[in-house]
Coordinates of C-alpha atoms and ligand atoms in Angstrom, one line a residue:
M1 CA 0.1 0.1 0.4
K2 CA 2.8 2.3 0.8
R3 CA 4.7 1.6 -2.3
F4 CA 1.5 2.4 -4.2
F5 CA 1.1 5.8 -2.7
T6 CA 4.9 6.4 -3.2
D7 CA 4.9 5.7 -6.5
N8 CA 1.9 7.9 -7.2
T9 CA 2.8 10.9 -5.1
L10 CA 2.6 13.8 -7.4
N11 CA 5.6 15.9 -7.4
I12 CA 4.9 19.3 -7.9
T13 CA 6.4 22.9 -7.6
S14 CA 5.0 25.4 -5.2
T15 CA 4.4 27.8 -7.8
N16 CA 2.2 25.2 -9.8
V17 CA 0.2 24.3 -6.3
I18 CA -0.7 27.8 -6.2
I19 CA -1.9 27.9 -9.7
L20 CA -3.7 24.7 -9.4
V21 CA -5.5 25.7 -6.2
A22 CA -6.7 28.8 -7.1
V23 CA -8.1 27.7 -10.3
F24 CA -10.1 25.0 -8.5
F25 CA -11.5 27.4 -6.2
I26 CA -12.8 29.7 -9.0
T27 CA -14.4 26.6 -10.6
F28 CA -16.0 24.8 -7.6
Y29 CA -16.4 27.4 -4.9
N30 CA -17.5 30.2 -6.3
F31 CA -21.3 29.0 -8.1
A32 CA -23.1 31.8 -5.8
F33 CA -20.8 34.5 -7.2
F34 CA -21.1 33.8 -10.9
S35 CA -24.7 33.1 -10.7
N36 CA -25.3 36.4 -9.4
V37 CA -22.9 38.0 -11.7
L38 CA -24.5 36.6 -14.6
E39 CA -27.9 38.1 -13.4
V40 CA -26.0 41.5 -14.0
Y41 CA -24.1 40.8 -17.1
P42 CA -25.9 38.0 -19.0
L43 CA -23.5 35.5 -20.8
N44 CA -23.7 36.8 -24.3
K45 CA -21.1 38.1 -27.0
K46 CA -20.8 41.5 -25.8
N47 CA -20.0 40.5 -22.1
I48 CA -18.0 37.4 -22.9
G49 CA -14.6 39.1 -22.8
F50 CA -15.3 40.8 -19.5
L51 CA -16.6 37.6 -18.0
S52 CA -13.6 35.6 -19.0
S53 CA -11.4 38.2 -17.6
L54 CA -13.2 38.4 -14.2
A55 CA -12.8 34.5 -13.9
F56 CA -8.9 35.1 -14.6
G57 CA -9.0 37.9 -12.6
C58 CA -10.4 36.2 -9.5
T59 CA -8.2 33.4 -10.2
G60 CA -4.9 35.9 -9.9
L61 CA -6.3 37.7 -6.9
F62 CA -6.4 34.3 -5.5
V63 CA -2.7 33.5 -6.4
L64 CA -1.7 36.4 -4.8
L65 CA -3.2 35.7 -1.6
L66 CA -2.1 32.6 -1.3
S67 CA 1.8 33.8 -2.5
L68 CA 1.9 35.8 0.4
V69 CA 1.1 33.5 3.0
C70 CA 2.2 30.1 1.6
Y71 CA 5.8 29.0 2.4
K72 CA 7.6 25.5 3.2
H73 CA 5.9 24.9 6.4
T74 CA 2.4 27.0 6.2
I75 CA 1.4 25.7 2.6
K76 CA -0.3 22.6 3.6
P77 CA -2.0 23.7 6.7
V78 CA -3.2 27.1 5.3
I79 CA -4.6 25.4 2.4
T80 CA -6.0 22.8 4.2
L81 CA -7.9 25.3 6.5
V82 CA -9.2 27.4 3.5
F83 CA -10.3 24.1 1.8
I84 CA -12.5 23.1 4.7
L85 CA -13.8 26.8 5.8
S86 CA -14.6 27.6 2.2
S87 CA -16.5 24.3 1.9
L88 CA -18.8 25.7 4.4
A89 CA -19.0 29.1 3.0
S90 CA -19.9 27.5 -0.5
Y91 CA -22.6 25.3 1.1
F92 CA -24.3 28.4 3.0
M93 CA -23.9 30.7 -0.3
D94 CA -25.3 28.2 -2.7
S95 CA -28.2 27.0 -0.5
Y96 CA -29.6 30.5 0.7
N97 CA -27.8 33.0 -1.6
T98 CA -26.8 35.1 1.6
P99 CA -23.1 36.3 1.7
I100 CA -20.9 35.7 4.5
N101 CA -20.1 39.3 5.9
D102 CA -18.8 40.4 9.5
D103 CA -22.2 40.3 10.8
M104 CA -22.6 36.7 9.7
I105 CA -19.5 35.8 11.2
N106 CA -20.4 37.5 14.4
N107 CA -23.7 35.6 14.1
I108 CA -21.6 32.3 13.7
V109 CA -19.4 32.9 16.9
H110 CA -22.7 33.8 18.7
T111 CA -24.4 30.6 17.8
D112 CA -24.9 27.9 20.1
F113 CA -25.1 24.4 19.3
A114 CA -28.9 23.7 18.9
E115 CA -28.8 26.6 16.2
S116 CA -26.1 25.0 14.4
L117 CA -28.0 21.9 14.1
D118 CA -30.6 23.6 12.5
L119 CA -28.2 24.2 9.7
F120 CA -26.9 20.8 9.5
S121 CA -27.8 18.5 6.5
F122 CA -26.8 15.9 4.1
E123 CA -25.7 18.2 1.1
L124 CA -23.7 19.9 3.8
V125 CA -21.8 16.7 4.5
L126 CA -21.4 16.5 0.6
Y127 CA -19.9 20.0 0.4
V128 CA -17.3 19.0 3.4
V129 CA -16.5 15.9 2.1
F130 CA -16.0 16.8 -1.7
L131 CA -14.8 20.5 -1.4
G132 CA -13.2 20.0 2.3
L133 CA -11.6 16.6 2.9
F134 CA -11.2 15.5 -0.6
P135 CA -9.0 18.1 -2.0
S136 CA -7.1 18.2 1.3
Y137 CA -6.1 14.4 1.1
H138 CA -4.9 15.1 -2.3
L139 CA -2.8 18.2 -1.1
Y140 CA -1.6 16.2 2.1
K141 CA -0.5 13.3 -0.6
T142 CA 1.3 15.9 -3.1
N143 CA 5.0 16.3 -2.6
I144 CA 5.8 20.1 -3.2
I145 CA 9.0 21.0 -4.4
F146 CA 10.3 24.3 -3.0
K147 CA 13.4 25.5 -4.9
T148 CA 16.4 26.9 -2.3
G149 CA 16.6 30.0 -0.6
W150 CA 16.9 32.7 -3.2
Q151 CA 15.7 30.9 -5.9
E152 CA 12.4 30.3 -4.3
L153 CA 12.1 34.0 -3.4
I154 CA 12.8 35.0 -7.1
S155 CA 10.1 32.8 -8.2
K156 CA 7.6 33.9 -5.8
I157 CA 8.2 37.4 -6.7
K158 CA 7.8 36.6 -10.5
L159 CA 4.6 35.0 -9.7
I160 CA 3.3 38.1 -7.8
V161 CA 4.5 40.5 -10.6
L162 CA 3.5 38.7 -13.4
T163 CA -0.2 37.9 -11.9
L164 CA -0.5 41.7 -10.8
L165 CA 0.4 42.9 -14.3
S166 CA -2.2 40.5 -15.7
I167 CA -4.9 42.0 -13.4
L168 CA -4.1 45.3 -14.1
G169 CA -3.9 44.8 -17.8
M170 CA -7.6 43.2 -17.8
I171 CA -8.9 46.0 -15.6
Y172 CA -7.3 48.6 -18.2
I173 CA -8.7 46.8 -21.5
F174 CA -12.5 46.2 -19.7
S175 CA -12.0 49.3 -17.5
D176 CA -15.7 50.5 -18.5
Y177 CA -17.1 47.0 -17.0
Y178 CA -14.7 47.2 -14.1
S179 CA -15.6 50.8 -13.2
S180 CA -19.7 49.5 -13.3
F181 CA -18.5 46.3 -11.3
F182 CA -16.8 48.3 -8.6
R183 CA -18.9 51.3 -8.2
E184 CA -22.3 50.1 -9.2
H185 CA -22.5 46.5 -8.4
K186 CA -20.4 46.6 -5.1
P187 CA -22.8 43.6 -3.5
L188 CA -21.6 41.1 -6.2
R189 CA -18.1 41.0 -4.4
Y190 CA -19.6 40.0 -1.3
Y191 CA -20.1 36.4 -3.1
T192 CA -16.4 35.7 -4.0
N193 CA -15.1 32.8 -1.9
P194 CA -12.8 32.8 0.1
S195 CA -11.8 36.8 -0.5
Y196 CA -15.0 38.0 1.1
Y197 CA -15.2 35.7 4.3
I198 CA -11.5 36.1 5.0
Y199 CA -11.9 39.9 4.6
S200 CA -15.1 40.1 6.8
S201 CA -13.3 37.9 9.3
G202 CA -10.5 40.6 9.3
Q203 CA -13.5 43.4 9.9
Y204 CA -14.8 41.4 12.5
A205 CA -11.5 40.8 14.6
G206 CA -10.8 44.2 14.2
S207 CA -14.1 45.9 15.3
L208 CA -13.9 43.4 18.4
F209 CA -10.4 44.3 19.2
A210 CA -11.5 48.3 18.8
S211 CA -14.4 47.9 21.3
S212 CA -12.3 46.3 23.8
Q213 CA -9.9 48.8 24.0
L214 CA -12.9 51.5 24.5
P215 CA -14.0 51.7 28.2
L216 CA -17.7 51.8 28.8
K217 CA -19.4 55.2 28.5
K218 CA -21.8 55.8 30.9
I219 CA -25.3 57.9 30.0
G220 CA -28.3 59.0 31.6
L221 CA -26.7 59.0 35.1
D222 CA -29.5 61.8 35.9
A223 CA -32.5 59.6 35.2
K224 CA -34.8 59.5 37.8
V225 CA -38.4 58.4 38.1
P226 CA -40.6 60.7 39.9
F227 CA -42.1 59.3 42.9
S228 CA -45.7 58.2 43.0
E229 CA -47.7 56.4 45.6
S230 CA -50.4 55.9 43.6
H231 CA -49.2 53.7 40.7
R232 CA -46.0 51.6 39.4
E233 CA -45.3 51.0 35.9
L234 CA -44.6 47.5 34.5
L235 CA -43.3 46.9 30.9
I236 CA -42.5 43.8 29.1
F237 CA -40.8 44.1 26.3
V238 CA -40.9 41.7 23.5
V239 CA -37.8 41.3 21.1
G240 CA -39.2 39.4 18.3
E241 CA -37.0 37.0 16.1
T242 CA -37.0 37.0 12.3
A243 CA -40.8 38.0 12.2
R244 CA -41.8 39.9 9.1
A245 CA -44.6 42.7 9.0
D246 CA -46.3 41.6 6.0
R247 CA -46.8 37.9 7.5
F248 CA -49.1 39.3 10.4
S249 CA -52.9 39.2 9.3
L250 CA -53.1 42.5 11.3
N251 CA -51.1 44.1 8.4
G252 CA -53.7 42.5 5.6
Y253 CA -51.8 38.9 5.3
V254 CA -54.4 36.8 3.8
K255 CA -53.8 33.9 6.1
E256 CA -55.2 34.4 9.6
T257 CA -52.0 34.4 11.4
N258 CA -52.7 36.6 14.3
P259 CA -56.1 35.1 15.8
Q260 CA -55.4 36.0 19.5
L261 CA -54.0 39.4 19.2
K262 CA -56.8 40.6 17.1
K263 CA -59.1 40.2 20.0
E264 CA -57.2 42.3 22.2
N265 CA -57.2 46.2 21.8
I266 CA -53.7 46.6 20.5
V267 CA -51.8 49.5 19.0
N268 CA -50.3 47.8 15.5
F269 CA -47.9 50.0 13.7
T270 CA -47.8 49.1 10.4
N271 CA -44.9 50.9 9.1
F272 CA -42.1 50.1 11.4
W273 CA -38.5 49.3 10.2
S274 CA -35.4 47.8 11.5
C275 CA -32.0 49.0 12.3
G276 CA -30.4 46.0 10.7
T277 CA -31.0 42.6 9.2
S278 CA -29.2 40.4 11.9
T279 CA -29.7 40.0 15.4
A280 CA -26.4 40.9 16.3
T281 CA -26.9 44.6 14.8
S282 CA -30.6 45.3 15.5
V283 CA -30.7 43.9 19.3
P284 CA -28.0 46.2 20.4
C285 CA -28.8 48.8 18.0
M286 CA -32.6 49.4 19.3
F287 CA -31.8 49.4 22.8
S288 CA -28.8 52.1 22.0
K289 CA -29.5 56.1 21.8
F290 CA -27.8 55.9 18.5
T291 CA -30.3 55.8 15.4
A292 CA -29.6 53.4 12.6
S293 CA -27.9 56.3 10.7
E294 CA -25.5 56.6 13.3
Y295 CA -24.8 52.8 13.7
N296 CA -21.4 52.3 14.4
K297 CA -20.7 48.7 16.6
E298 CA -17.9 49.9 18.6
K299 CA -19.8 53.1 19.6
I300 CA -23.1 51.0 20.4
H301 CA -20.8 48.2 22.2
S302 CA -19.1 50.6 24.5
T303 CA -21.7 52.8 25.3
E304 CA -24.7 52.2 27.7
N305 CA -28.1 51.4 26.7
V306 CA -31.6 52.1 27.7
L307 CA -31.6 49.1 30.2
D308 CA -28.7 51.0 32.0
V309 CA -30.4 54.2 32.0
L310 CA -33.4 52.6 33.6
N311 CA -30.8 50.9 36.1
H312 CA -29.8 54.3 37.2
A313 CA -33.4 55.5 37.5
G314 CA -33.9 52.5 40.2
V315 CA -36.1 50.3 37.9
N316 CA -35.9 46.6 38.5
V317 CA -34.6 45.4 35.2
L318 CA -34.8 41.6 34.1
W319 CA -33.9 39.8 30.7
L320 CA -35.0 36.5 29.9
D321 CA -33.6 35.0 26.9
N322 CA -34.9 32.0 24.8
N323 CA -32.5 33.2 21.9
S324 CA -28.9 32.9 21.6
D325 CA -28.1 35.7 24.0
S326 CA -28.7 39.4 24.4
K327 CA -25.6 40.2 22.3
G328 CA -24.4 42.2 24.9
V329 CA -27.2 44.4 26.0
A330 CA -28.2 42.7 29.2
E331 CA -24.4 42.6 30.5
R332 CA -25.3 44.8 33.6
V333 CA -28.9 43.8 34.4
Q334 CA -30.3 40.7 35.8
Y335 CA -30.3 38.1 33.1
Q336 CA -31.7 34.3 32.7
S337 CA -31.4 31.9 29.7
Y338 CA -34.4 29.9 29.0
K339 CA -32.7 27.5 26.4
S340 CA -32.5 24.6 28.6
P341 CA -35.2 22.4 29.9
D342 CA -33.4 22.8 33.1
I343 CA -34.8 26.4 33.8
N344 CA -37.6 26.4 31.0
T345 CA -40.4 24.0 31.8
I346 CA -42.1 24.0 28.4
C347 CA -39.6 22.1 26.3
D348 CA -40.8 19.5 23.5
P349 CA -37.5 18.9 23.2
E350 CA -37.5 22.6 21.6
C351 CA -37.7 25.0 24.8
R352 CA -40.8 27.3 23.8
D353 CA -40.9 31.1 24.4
V354 CA -44.0 30.9 26.5
G355 CA -41.3 29.1 29.2
M356 CA -40.3 32.5 29.9
L357 CA -43.5 33.5 31.3
V358 CA -43.8 30.8 33.8
N359 CA -42.0 32.7 36.5
I360 CA -42.7 36.0 35.9
Q361 CA -45.5 36.4 38.4
T362 CA -43.1 35.1 41.2
Y363 CA -40.3 37.8 40.1
I364 CA -43.2 40.7 40.1
N365 CA -44.3 39.5 43.5
E366 CA -40.7 39.3 45.1
H367 CA -40.3 43.3 43.9
P368 CA -42.7 44.9 46.0
Q369 CA -41.1 48.4 45.2
G370 CA -40.4 50.7 42.0
D371 CA -41.1 50.1 38.5
I372 CA -40.5 46.9 36.8
M373 CA -39.2 46.3 33.0
I374 CA -39.0 42.7 31.8
V375 CA -37.2 41.9 28.3
L376 CA -38.3 38.8 26.5
H377 CA -36.1 37.8 23.9
Q378 CA -37.9 35.3 21.7
M379 CA -37.0 32.5 19.7
G380 CA -39.6 33.3 17.2
N381 CA -39.2 32.5 13.6
H382 CA -35.3 31.8 13.6
G383 CA -34.5 29.9 10.6
P384 CA -34.1 28.2 8.4
A385 CA -35.9 25.2 10.4
Y386 CA -38.9 27.2 10.8
Y387 CA -40.9 24.0 11.3
K388 CA -39.1 23.6 14.6
R389 CA -40.3 26.9 15.9
Y390 CA -43.9 25.8 17.0
P391 CA -45.3 22.5 19.0
A392 CA -47.6 20.3 16.7
A393 CA -50.8 21.8 17.7
F394 CA -49.7 25.0 16.1
E395 CA -49.3 23.4 12.7
K396 CA -52.7 25.2 11.0
F397 CA -51.0 26.1 7.6
K398 CA -50.3 22.6 5.6
P399 CA -48.3 21.0 4.2
A400 CA -45.4 22.9 5.8
C401 CA -41.7 22.5 5.0
K402 CA -40.0 20.0 7.3
T403 CA -36.4 20.6 6.2
N404 CA -33.6 23.2 6.3
Q405 CA -33.4 22.5 2.5
L406 CA -35.4 25.5 1.8
E407 CA -35.0 25.3 -1.9
D408 CA -36.2 21.6 -1.6
C409 CA -39.6 22.7 -0.2
S410 CA -42.3 24.4 -2.6
K411 CA -43.0 28.0 -2.1
E412 CA -46.2 27.1 -0.2
E413 CA -44.4 24.9 2.1
L414 CA -42.0 27.0 3.2
D415 CA -44.7 29.9 3.5
N416 CA -46.8 27.6 5.4
A417 CA -43.7 26.7 8.1
Y418 CA -42.7 30.0 8.4
D419 CA -46.5 31.1 9.0
N420 CA -47.0 28.6 11.5
A421 CA -44.2 30.0 13.5
I422 CA -45.8 33.4 13.2
L423 CA -49.0 32.1 14.6
Y424 CA -47.1 30.6 17.5
T425 CA -45.9 34.1 18.1
D426 CA -49.6 35.3 18.2
F427 CA -50.4 33.0 20.8
F428 CA -47.3 34.2 23.0
L429 CA -48.2 37.5 22.8
S430 CA -51.4 37.1 23.9
K431 CA -50.3 35.0 26.9
V432 CA -48.1 38.3 27.6
I433 CA -51.1 40.4 27.5
A434 CA -52.9 37.8 29.8
L435 CA -49.9 38.1 32.6
L436 CA -50.3 41.8 32.5
K437 CA -54.1 42.0 32.6
Q438 CA -53.5 39.8 36.0
N439 CA -51.7 42.5 37.2
S440 CA -53.9 45.3 36.4
S441 CA -54.7 46.2 40.1
G442 CA -51.0 47.0 41.2
F443 CA -49.5 48.5 37.8
E444 CA -50.1 50.7 34.9
S445 CA -48.6 48.0 32.5
A446 CA -48.0 47.6 28.9
M447 CA -46.4 45.1 26.2
F448 CA -44.3 46.3 23.6
Y449 CA -43.5 44.0 20.8
V450 CA -41.1 44.4 17.9
S451 CA -39.5 42.0 15.5
D452 CA -35.4 42.8 15.4
H453 CA -35.4 42.1 11.6
G454 CA -37.4 40.0 9.0
E455 CA -36.6 37.4 6.6
S456 CA -36.3 36.4 2.8
L457 CA -38.4 33.2 2.1
G458 CA -36.9 32.7 -1.6
E459 CA -37.8 35.8 -3.2
N460 CA -35.4 36.4 -6.2
G461 CA -33.8 33.4 -4.8
L462 CA -32.8 35.1 -1.8
Y463 CA -33.5 33.1 1.8
L464 CA -32.9 34.0 5.4
H465 CA -31.4 37.6 6.3
G466 CA -28.4 39.2 6.9
L467 CA -28.0 41.5 3.8
P468 CA -26.3 44.8 4.2
N469 CA -29.1 47.5 4.7
I470 CA -28.2 49.1 1.4
I471 CA -29.0 46.1 -0.7
A472 CA -31.5 44.3 1.6
P473 CA -34.8 43.9 0.3
D474 CA -37.9 45.4 2.5
T475 CA -38.6 42.0 3.6
Q476 CA -35.7 41.8 5.8
R477 CA -36.1 45.3 7.2
H478 CA -40.2 45.9 7.2
V479 CA -41.0 44.4 11.2
P480 CA -43.9 43.9 12.8
A481 CA -44.4 46.3 16.0
I482 CA -47.5 46.2 18.6
F483 CA -48.0 48.0 21.8
W484 CA -50.8 46.8 24.2
I485 CA -51.6 49.3 26.9
D486 CA -53.6 48.7 30.0
D487 CA -56.9 50.6 30.3
N488 CA -55.9 52.1 33.9
Y489 CA -52.7 54.0 32.3
D490 CA -54.4 57.3 32.4
E491 CA -51.3 59.4 30.6
I492 CA -51.9 57.8 27.3
D493 CA -55.0 57.9 25.4
V494 CA -55.1 54.4 23.1
E495 CA -57.5 55.5 20.9
Q496 CA -55.2 58.7 20.1
L497 CA -52.1 56.7 19.5
K498 CA -54.1 54.7 17.1
N499 CA -54.0 57.6 15.0
K500 CA -49.9 57.0 14.6
Q501 CA -50.5 53.3 13.7
N502 CA -49.3 54.1 9.9
T503 CA -46.9 56.7 10.8
Q504 CA -43.3 55.7 9.8
F505 CA -41.4 54.4 12.9
S506 CA -38.0 52.4 13.4
H507 CA -36.0 51.0 16.0
D508 CA -34.5 54.2 16.5
N509 CA -37.7 55.2 18.3
V510 CA -37.3 52.1 20.8
F511 CA -35.1 53.6 23.2
H512 CA -37.0 57.0 23.8
T513 CA -40.3 55.1 23.7
I514 CA -39.4 53.0 26.6
L515 CA -38.0 55.8 28.8
G516 CA -41.3 57.6 27.7
F517 CA -43.6 54.5 28.8
M518 CA -41.6 54.1 32.4
E519 CA -42.1 58.2 32.9
V520 CA -38.2 58.7 33.0
E521 CA -36.7 61.9 33.5
S522 CA -33.4 62.3 31.9
S523 CA -31.2 64.5 29.9
V524 CA -30.9 61.5 27.2
Y525 CA -34.6 61.2 26.7
D526 CA -35.8 62.9 23.5
K527 CA -39.5 63.2 23.3
S528 CA -39.7 63.7 19.5
L529 CA -38.5 59.8 19.2
D530 CA -41.0 58.6 21.9
I531 CA -43.9 57.2 19.9
L532 CA -46.0 57.5 22.8
H533 CA -45.5 61.3 23.5
N534 CA -44.5 62.8 20.2
S535 CA -47.0 64.8 18.5
S536 CA -46.2 63.9 14.7
D537 CA -49.7 63.9 13.9
Ligands
LIG1 ZN1 -32.7 38.0 14.4

């Protein structure tokens, strides 16, 4: 056996290995990139030259990248690592047509094991075997020949210079195309594999380092709640997950997805927009004083949020989480995860959002003094395994897609699974309202529900979420937002608030609306952004 392999071992120079690997990458790992490119530049006589140059240029770029990191002792481990990671990236981009940006890397880092299992499939195994393990094995078996000392350096410099000149030459020849490619079709680059996820990892690591260097900026230290013997405030703020506004029948969706909420006297904001298109962006953003246009990851993570301001005002703050975590928002308040059956008593085996409600009454009873703000971070419509997000009794819309291979399901099946999960959220929210009604005698209470972002469900071949705001379709940013306010809250006229139902609002309004409801007085409060108290109408 050993002899067989020894005789068949390929002897090949390092330069040729780099070129071969680059060609292999462009051919097999960039299906999503080229299919997106072909939508903008269809394959015809006019575009063929540019398209070939693009394929050649991408190969060249990868040759340059590899030349810089591949040396005698690094070439095999580096390329093996890139094979494995790129096979995963390829699977993800080919399946969901969604690029791996720094937001996505952040999500991957913060995703727990159960969520990763949601993405597991037979196709994923095939990608890892054929694009990850198979080429790695052959690379391992190859005898890579390095020249000695200066000769190796000279041949590397030759390779780099020649590649660079060819790339520049092609950009010059097709300069019209490349200027449109770089300026008008910037998002196409997001699909290049592996260059874009390598770039994104760098971005992510950089911002992580930058925010770890920044000291925490305190805000709203002057916050106070005017003392009142007559009433206390109780707000339950529900952070929804991946819910689209257009899938709520309250917003005109043809399927009845809100049978419970429609029975309640709620204020339904029909024109509400998310800060970002991912949990990692939107959740910290909605609790921060910064608006979406001021969004900056380092700034947001190094500045206190609305929960801290409530803390300064002496409000009892509690965060219950049935999602991955609070994305750093609840770091300085009381926090409890409900992802495990040890804590969450309603798991089948998936731990349900309603499980978060079980101990709330006890918490309220144990805090006889001061106002109370409770955040519930839902699992909601977390994809792609929407069918796992609701108990069997909620499978009202059938047949429902029962796989994470969304492209294998018909559009109807996919919609059904997604809509059943919305139906379950409708039920969950009605339970939150019921809990608040129970506390009517002791509190002026309210529920404020808003989703973190929306979702693509196959429109234009796109699935999931996480596209940069600039190119994200409305379905990823138009979110449901609902207020329920107890009748005994005198300061707000619910019927009058309904006049604002179609006014455009966004996550920018969350910070100030929470402070407004809790009657917090502070210099950080901006009444014009408080949905309940501003006078936009
Ligand atoms: Zn999310």
